[in-house]
Short mmCIF file of C-alpha atoms in Angstrom, two decimals:
data_model
loop_
_atom_site.label_atom_id
_atom_site.label_comp_id
_atom_site.label_asym_id
_atom_site.label_seq_id
_atom_site.Cartn_x
_atom_site.Cartn_y
_atom_site.Cartn_z
CA MET A 1 26.48 28.99 26.78
CA ARG A 2 24.02 31.62 25.82
CA ILE A 3 21.63 30.25 23.24
CA LEU A 4 19.10 32.17 21.22
CA VAL A 5 16.42 29.91 19.98
CA LEU A 6 14.03 30.83 17.20
CA GLY A 7 10.71 29.11 17.72
CA GLY A 8 11.12 26.88 20.72
CA THR A 9 7.65 26.46 22.25
CA TRP A 10 6.06 23.86 20.15
CA PHE A 11 6.82 20.30 20.08
CA ILE A 12 10.38 19.92 18.94
CA GLY A 13 11.63 23.35 19.96
CA ARG A 14 9.96 22.89 23.34
CA ARG A 15 12.06 19.89 24.09
CA ILE A 16 15.34 21.54 22.79
CA VAL A 17 14.79 24.49 25.11
CA GLU A 18 14.01 22.24 28.04
CA ARG A 19 17.20 20.29 27.47
CA LEU A 20 19.28 23.53 27.15
CA HIS A 21 17.91 24.69 30.35
CA GLU A 22 18.41 21.38 32.10
CA ARG A 23 22.09 21.53 31.34
CA GLY A 24 22.47 25.08 32.55
CA ASP A 25 22.61 27.16 29.44
CA ASP A 26 20.96 30.68 29.40
CA VAL A 27 18.40 30.68 26.86
CA LEU A 28 16.41 33.42 24.97
CA VAL A 29 13.36 32.09 23.20
CA VAL A 30 12.08 34.21 20.33
CA HIS A 31 8.47 33.27 19.63
CA ARG A 32 4.97 34.90 19.02
CA GLY A 33 3.60 33.85 22.35
CA ARG A 34 0.76 31.68 20.88
CA SER A 35 1.90 28.27 22.19
CA GLU A 36 3.88 29.09 25.33
CA PRO A 37 3.55 26.14 27.86
CA ASP A 38 1.94 26.98 31.11
CA GLY A 39 4.36 26.80 34.17
CA TRP A 40 7.30 26.22 31.66
CA VAL A 41 11.02 26.20 32.44
CA PRO A 42 12.37 29.62 33.54
CA VAL A 43 13.99 31.06 30.40
CA GLU A 44 13.97 34.42 28.88
CA HIS A 45 11.33 35.30 26.22
CA LEU A 46 11.13 37.63 23.29
CA ARG A 47 7.55 37.64 22.13
CA THR A 48 7.51 38.80 18.61
CA ASP A 49 7.10 37.45 14.98
CA ARG A 50 10.49 36.50 13.53
CA ARG A 51 9.76 38.78 10.59
CA ASP A 52 9.74 41.61 13.11
CA LEU A 53 13.04 40.73 14.79
CA HIS A 54 14.64 43.89 13.48
CA ALA A 55 12.66 45.98 15.77
CA HIS A 56 14.21 44.04 18.71
CA ALA A 57 17.85 44.34 17.47
CA GLY A 58 18.90 45.94 20.78
CA ARG A 59 17.58 42.91 22.81
CA VAL A 60 19.41 40.56 20.76
CA ARG A 61 22.57 42.45 21.10
CA SER A 62 22.22 42.79 24.87
CA PHE A 63 21.57 39.08 25.12
CA ALA A 64 24.95 38.39 23.09
CA PRO A 65 24.17 34.91 22.23
CA ASP A 66 27.12 32.49 21.81
CA ALA A 67 24.94 30.41 19.48
CA VAL A 68 21.58 30.21 17.68
CA VAL A 69 19.13 27.48 17.08
CA ASP A 70 16.54 27.90 14.43
CA THR A 71 13.72 25.46 14.98
CA LEU A 72 11.02 26.98 12.68
CA ALA A 73 12.28 28.50 9.46
CA LEU A 74 9.91 27.35 6.79
CA SER A 75 10.82 29.61 3.86
CA ALA A 76 13.50 31.86 2.46
CA ALA A 77 11.61 34.85 3.84
CA ASP A 78 11.80 33.40 7.35
CA VAL A 79 15.60 33.30 7.17
CA ASP A 80 16.00 36.77 5.17
CA ALA A 81 14.16 38.37 8.06
CA VAL A 82 16.54 37.37 10.77
CA LEU A 83 19.97 37.11 9.19
CA PRO A 84 20.73 40.88 9.49
CA VAL A 85 19.82 41.05 13.22
CA LEU A 86 21.65 37.72 14.41
CA PRO A 87 25.32 37.76 15.13
CA GLU A 88 27.56 35.34 13.16
CA VAL A 89 27.93 32.71 15.75
CA PRO A 90 27.55 28.89 15.56
CA THR A 91 24.00 28.10 14.32
CA VAL A 92 21.94 24.92 14.24
CA VAL A 93 19.17 24.83 11.73
CA LEU A 94 16.33 22.33 11.66
CA SER A 95 15.60 21.19 8.10
CA SER A 96 13.62 18.13 6.89
CA GLN A 97 14.32 15.05 4.97
CA ASP A 98 11.63 16.35 2.45
CA VAL A 99 14.47 17.83 0.72
CA TYR A 100 15.39 14.59 -0.82
CA GLN A 101 14.18 13.50 -4.33
CA ALA A 102 12.92 10.41 -2.67
CA HIS A 103 10.31 12.38 -0.83
CA THR A 104 8.74 13.35 -4.27
CA GLY A 105 9.08 9.67 -5.20
CA LEU A 106 6.96 8.67 -2.14
CA ARG A 107 4.45 11.45 -2.88
CA HIS A 108 3.93 10.37 -6.38
CA GLY A 109 4.00 6.55 -6.06
CA ARG A 110 7.33 5.97 -7.92
CA CYS A 111 10.89 5.07 -6.92
CA GLU A 112 13.20 8.09 -7.43
CA SER A 113 16.25 7.38 -5.19
CA PRO A 114 18.07 4.29 -3.69
CA VAL A 115 18.10 4.04 0.01
CA PRO A 116 19.55 4.31 2.60
CA LEU A 117 19.57 8.22 1.84
CA THR A 118 22.75 9.96 2.70
CA GLU A 119 23.46 13.57 3.02
CA SER A 120 24.79 13.64 -0.58
CA SER A 121 21.72 11.83 -2.05
CA THR A 122 19.83 13.50 -4.87
CA LEU A 123 17.83 16.61 -3.68
CA ARG A 124 14.39 17.31 -4.66
CA ARG A 125 13.93 18.87 -8.14
CA GLU A 126 10.58 20.26 -7.72
CA ARG A 127 10.20 23.42 -5.58
CA TYR A 128 7.62 24.40 -3.12
CA PRO A 129 5.97 20.83 -2.69
CA TYR A 130 3.04 21.78 -0.59
CA ARG A 131 1.89 24.88 -2.48
CA GLY A 132 -1.87 24.91 -2.85
CA ALA A 133 -2.34 21.92 -0.51
CA GLY A 134 -3.83 23.86 2.27
CA ILE A 135 -1.92 22.13 4.94
CA ASN A 136 -2.02 23.66 8.42
CA HIS A 137 0.82 25.65 9.44
CA VAL A 138 2.65 25.10 6.01
CA PRO A 139 2.74 28.45 3.93
CA ASP A 140 2.67 28.16 0.06
CA ASP A 141 6.34 29.43 -0.09
CA TYR A 142 7.54 26.64 2.24
CA ASP A 143 10.73 24.93 1.04
CA LYS A 144 13.45 23.84 3.32
CA LEU A 145 15.88 23.81 0.33
CA ASP A 146 15.52 27.70 0.50
CA VAL A 147 16.05 27.57 4.11
CA GLU A 148 19.35 25.53 3.89
CA ASP A 149 20.65 27.68 1.06
CA ARG A 150 20.15 30.88 3.15
CA TRP A 151 21.69 29.54 6.23
CA CYS A 152 24.71 27.94 4.37
CA SER A 153 26.12 31.49 3.95
CA ARG A 154 26.57 31.56 7.71
CA ALA A 155 28.16 27.94 7.89
CA ALA A 156 25.24 26.81 9.89
CA THR A 157 25.00 23.22 10.83
CA ILE A 158 21.88 21.64 9.17
CA LEU A 159 19.94 18.95 10.77
CA ARG A 160 17.63 17.10 8.41
CA LEU A 161 14.78 15.57 10.50
CA PRO A 162 12.80 12.44 9.72
CA LEU A 163 9.36 11.72 11.15
CA VAL A 164 9.58 12.85 14.76
CA TYR A 165 7.22 11.53 17.48
CA GLY A 166 7.11 11.66 21.30
CA PRO A 167 5.48 13.74 24.06
CA HIS A 168 3.68 17.06 22.96
CA ASP A 169 3.68 15.99 19.29
CA TRP A 170 0.86 18.08 17.71
CA GLN A 171 0.50 15.94 14.79
CA ARG A 172 0.16 12.76 17.16
CA ARG A 173 1.80 10.47 14.74
CA GLU A 174 0.76 7.23 16.72
CA ASP A 175 -2.83 8.42 16.82
CA VAL A 176 -3.57 6.63 13.45
CA VAL A 177 -3.54 3.56 15.69
CA LEU A 178 -4.38 4.96 19.09
CA ARG A 179 -7.57 6.79 18.11
CA ARG A 180 -8.86 3.21 17.01
CA LEU A 181 -7.83 1.59 20.22
CA ARG A 182 -9.59 4.32 22.29
CA ALA A 183 -12.81 3.55 20.39
CA GLY A 184 -12.44 0.05 21.29
CA ARG A 185 -11.62 -1.36 17.75
CA ARG A 186 -10.39 -4.83 17.76
CA GLN A 187 -9.42 -5.05 14.10
CA ILE A 188 -7.54 -2.34 12.09
CA PRO A 189 -7.47 -2.38 8.36
CA ILE A 190 -3.95 -2.12 6.93
CA GLY A 191 -2.32 -2.48 3.56
CA ALA A 192 1.14 -3.99 3.03
CA GLY A 193 2.58 -1.64 5.54
CA ASN A 194 5.96 -2.03 3.73
CA LEU A 195 7.05 1.55 3.90
CA LEU A 196 10.42 2.12 5.68
CA TRP A 197 10.22 5.81 6.81
CA THR A 198 12.88 6.68 9.45
CA ARG A 199 11.55 7.95 12.57
CA CYS A 200 13.08 9.62 15.57
CA HIS A 201 11.91 10.26 19.25
CA VAL A 202 11.94 13.95 20.03
CA ASP A 203 14.28 13.55 23.03
CA ASP A 204 16.90 11.86 20.76
CA LEU A 205 16.50 14.76 18.40
CA ALA A 206 17.17 17.26 21.06
CA THR A 207 20.27 15.25 22.08
CA GLY A 208 21.43 15.69 18.46
CA VAL A 209 20.85 19.43 18.58
CA LEU A 210 22.87 19.82 21.80
CA ALA A 211 25.68 17.68 20.31
CA ALA A 212 25.75 19.89 17.10
CA LEU A 213 25.89 23.01 19.37
CA ASP A 214 28.96 21.57 21.25
CA THR A 215 30.87 20.32 18.11
CA ARG A 216 32.72 22.99 16.04
CA ALA A 217 33.74 20.21 13.67
CA ALA A 218 30.01 20.22 12.69
CA ASP A 219 29.99 23.76 11.57
CA GLY A 220 28.85 24.17 7.95
CA LEU A 221 28.00 20.49 7.60
CA THR A 222 24.74 18.84 7.00
CA PHE A 223 23.42 15.71 8.97
CA ASN A 224 20.50 13.30 8.82
CA LEU A 225 19.06 12.39 12.24
CA GLY A 226 16.91 9.46 12.95
CA GLU A 227 16.70 6.08 14.56
CA SER A 228 19.69 3.71 13.58
CA ARG A 229 17.25 0.78 12.85
CA THR A 230 13.84 1.23 11.28
CA TRP A 231 10.77 -1.27 11.21
CA PRO A 232 8.39 -1.16 8.34
CA LEU A 233 5.10 0.81 8.98
CA ALA A 234 3.13 -2.47 9.79
CA ALA A 235 5.65 -3.48 12.40
CA TRP A 236 5.58 -0.01 13.96
CA PHE A 237 1.89 -0.30 14.28
CA THR A 238 2.29 -3.65 16.03
CA GLN A 239 4.77 -2.05 18.50
CA ILE A 240 2.09 0.76 19.20
CA ILE A 241 -0.55 -1.82 19.87
CA GLY A 242 1.77 -3.77 22.04
CA ALA A 243 2.93 -0.68 24.00
CA ALA A 244 -0.89 0.30 24.62
CA GLY A 245 -1.50 -3.18 26.01
CA ALA A 246 -4.35 -3.59 23.60
CA ASP A 247 -5.94 -6.61 22.25
CA ALA A 248 -6.15 -5.69 18.55
CA GLU A 249 -5.07 -7.12 15.22
CA LEU A 250 -3.97 -5.65 11.81
CA VAL A 251 -6.02 -6.91 8.92
CA ARG A 252 -4.69 -6.85 5.49
CA VAL A 253 -7.03 -5.26 2.96
CA PRO A 254 -6.81 -4.11 -0.52
CA ASP A 255 -4.95 -0.90 -1.02
CA ALA A 256 -8.04 0.60 -2.88
CA ALA A 257 -10.29 -0.02 0.31
CA LEU A 258 -8.00 1.71 2.83
CA PRO A 259 -9.38 4.59 4.87
CA GLN A 260 -7.69 7.87 4.01
CA ASP A 261 -5.70 8.08 7.18
CA LEU A 262 -4.17 4.71 6.52
CA ALA A 263 -3.26 5.36 2.79
CA LEU A 264 0.48 5.24 3.69
CA THR A 265 0.14 1.49 4.59
CA ALA A 266 -0.54 0.67 0.92
CA VAL A 267 2.25 -0.79 -1.22
CA GLN A 268 4.99 1.95 -1.64
CA GLN A 269 7.52 2.04 -4.35
CA GLN A 270 9.80 4.61 -2.57
CA HIS A 271 11.14 4.50 0.88
CA LEU A 272 12.53 7.43 3.15
CA LEU A 273 15.11 5.22 4.94
CA VAL A 274 18.10 7.46 5.83
CA SER A 275 21.67 6.70 7.09
CA VAL A 276 22.62 8.56 10.29
CA ALA A 277 26.44 7.29 10.15
CA ARG A 278 27.66 10.88 9.73
CA ALA A 279 25.86 12.12 12.86
CA GLN A 280 27.01 9.29 14.73
CA GLU A 281 30.61 9.83 13.69
CA VAL A 282 31.14 13.44 13.82
CA LEU A 283 28.70 14.38 16.50
CA GLY A 284 29.19 11.31 18.62
CA TRP A 285 25.39 11.03 18.63
CA THR A 286 23.44 7.77 19.30
CA PRO A 287 19.64 7.56 19.29
CA GLY A 288 17.82 5.30 21.68
CA GLU A 289 16.47 1.89 21.05
CA PRO A 290 13.28 2.30 18.69
CA SER A 291 11.04 -0.15 20.59
CA HIS A 292 11.83 1.41 23.97
CA ARG A 293 11.13 4.91 22.64
CA VAL A 294 7.82 3.81 21.00
CA SER A 295 6.72 2.55 24.38
CA GLU A 296 7.66 5.80 26.12
CA SER A 297 5.82 7.88 23.48
CA VAL A 298 2.76 5.69 23.58
CA ARG A 299 2.46 5.85 27.39
CA TRP A 300 2.54 9.66 27.15
CA HIS A 301 -0.26 9.89 24.41
CA LEU A 302 -2.41 7.55 26.40
CA GLU A 303 -2.09 9.63 29.48
CA HIS A 304 -2.80 12.86 27.37
CA PRO A 305 -5.49 12.10 24.91
CA PRO A 306 -6.40 14.77 22.38
CA ALA A 307 -9.28 17.09 23.02
CA GLU A 308 -10.32 17.00 19.38
CA GLY A 309 -10.52 14.24 16.70
CA ALA A 310 -12.83 11.86 18.42
CA TRP A 311 -13.82 8.69 16.71
CA THR A 312 -16.96 9.13 14.69
CA ASP A 313 -19.73 7.01 13.06
CA GLU A 314 -18.08 7.78 9.67
CA ASP A 315 -14.73 6.73 10.86
CA ALA A 316 -16.14 3.23 12.01
CA ALA A 317 -18.07 2.96 8.68
CA ALA A 318 -14.83 3.52 6.74
CA ASP A 319 -12.90 0.93 8.60
CA ASP A 320 -15.90 -1.54 8.60
CA ASP A 321 -16.07 -1.11 4.74
CA ALA A 322 -12.30 -1.76 4.51
CA LEU A 323 -12.45 -4.79 6.66
CA ALA A 324 -15.31 -6.35 4.70
CA ALA A 325 -13.20 -5.89 1.65
CA SER A 326 -10.54 -8.14 3.22
CA ALA A 327 -12.72 -11.30 2.61
#
């Protein structure tokens, strides 16, 4: 197949492009050229902002894609900019499970939806959930509900993603634990750690994207992707410690004493546990065993520590204060 990928050089898109190349597809990656990996797979590149894609309509026509993967639409404007340029071919769009009202419940500390969440669960009533928050790479007009609405006019396949982890994760999901282990911390303060938040290894996610590209019965449908079994946050932390081969323990402390980066381990009223039954049935997709995937991811992150975000005296003091409160 000839696949045009919007985005495709960061974490999730990068792995999708690599998997497409590995199976022999011809790939054109449309990106700004800011995060292109060195010595990467030999695919075609169109280096431009997606909102300037109209200036390269001839290149898109000459490539003549059989399908499109949009990995990085964050707003309605992101989709409106490319729809007039792209052919009406099977399209897979990466969305987020933050479209559910349960996500609002988690953010505001109240239960808003029963779980597991299915594709028909109540959608988020508030719009532009991160407006004014100043989160890196998240514009004020971010809203995956807008993205889904725009792409639905093309009968695109929508994949709602959970918390994704694995090699090249720029958010370094496991680092909340690993940074403490690298600093030699033997005790890690934690709250109840009861949160059930579905996760997914990036390679399983890429497998789901390829399955959606190959399954015409998926056109126009929405799917949750994620692991088939989810451990609570505290158990996930324990898996990370075990995968790192570390001698460290989790110490329960009062919620009010938790360091900021461990706030999600406090008692939670709302979970983000999703059902992936539709993806398994329609796409024939099966994610890997969570404990094995955590071990694979931790090994990679230990071999590739971050250049920034070193453990500081302030970090140590915050943990020590929390641990003192455990008494």
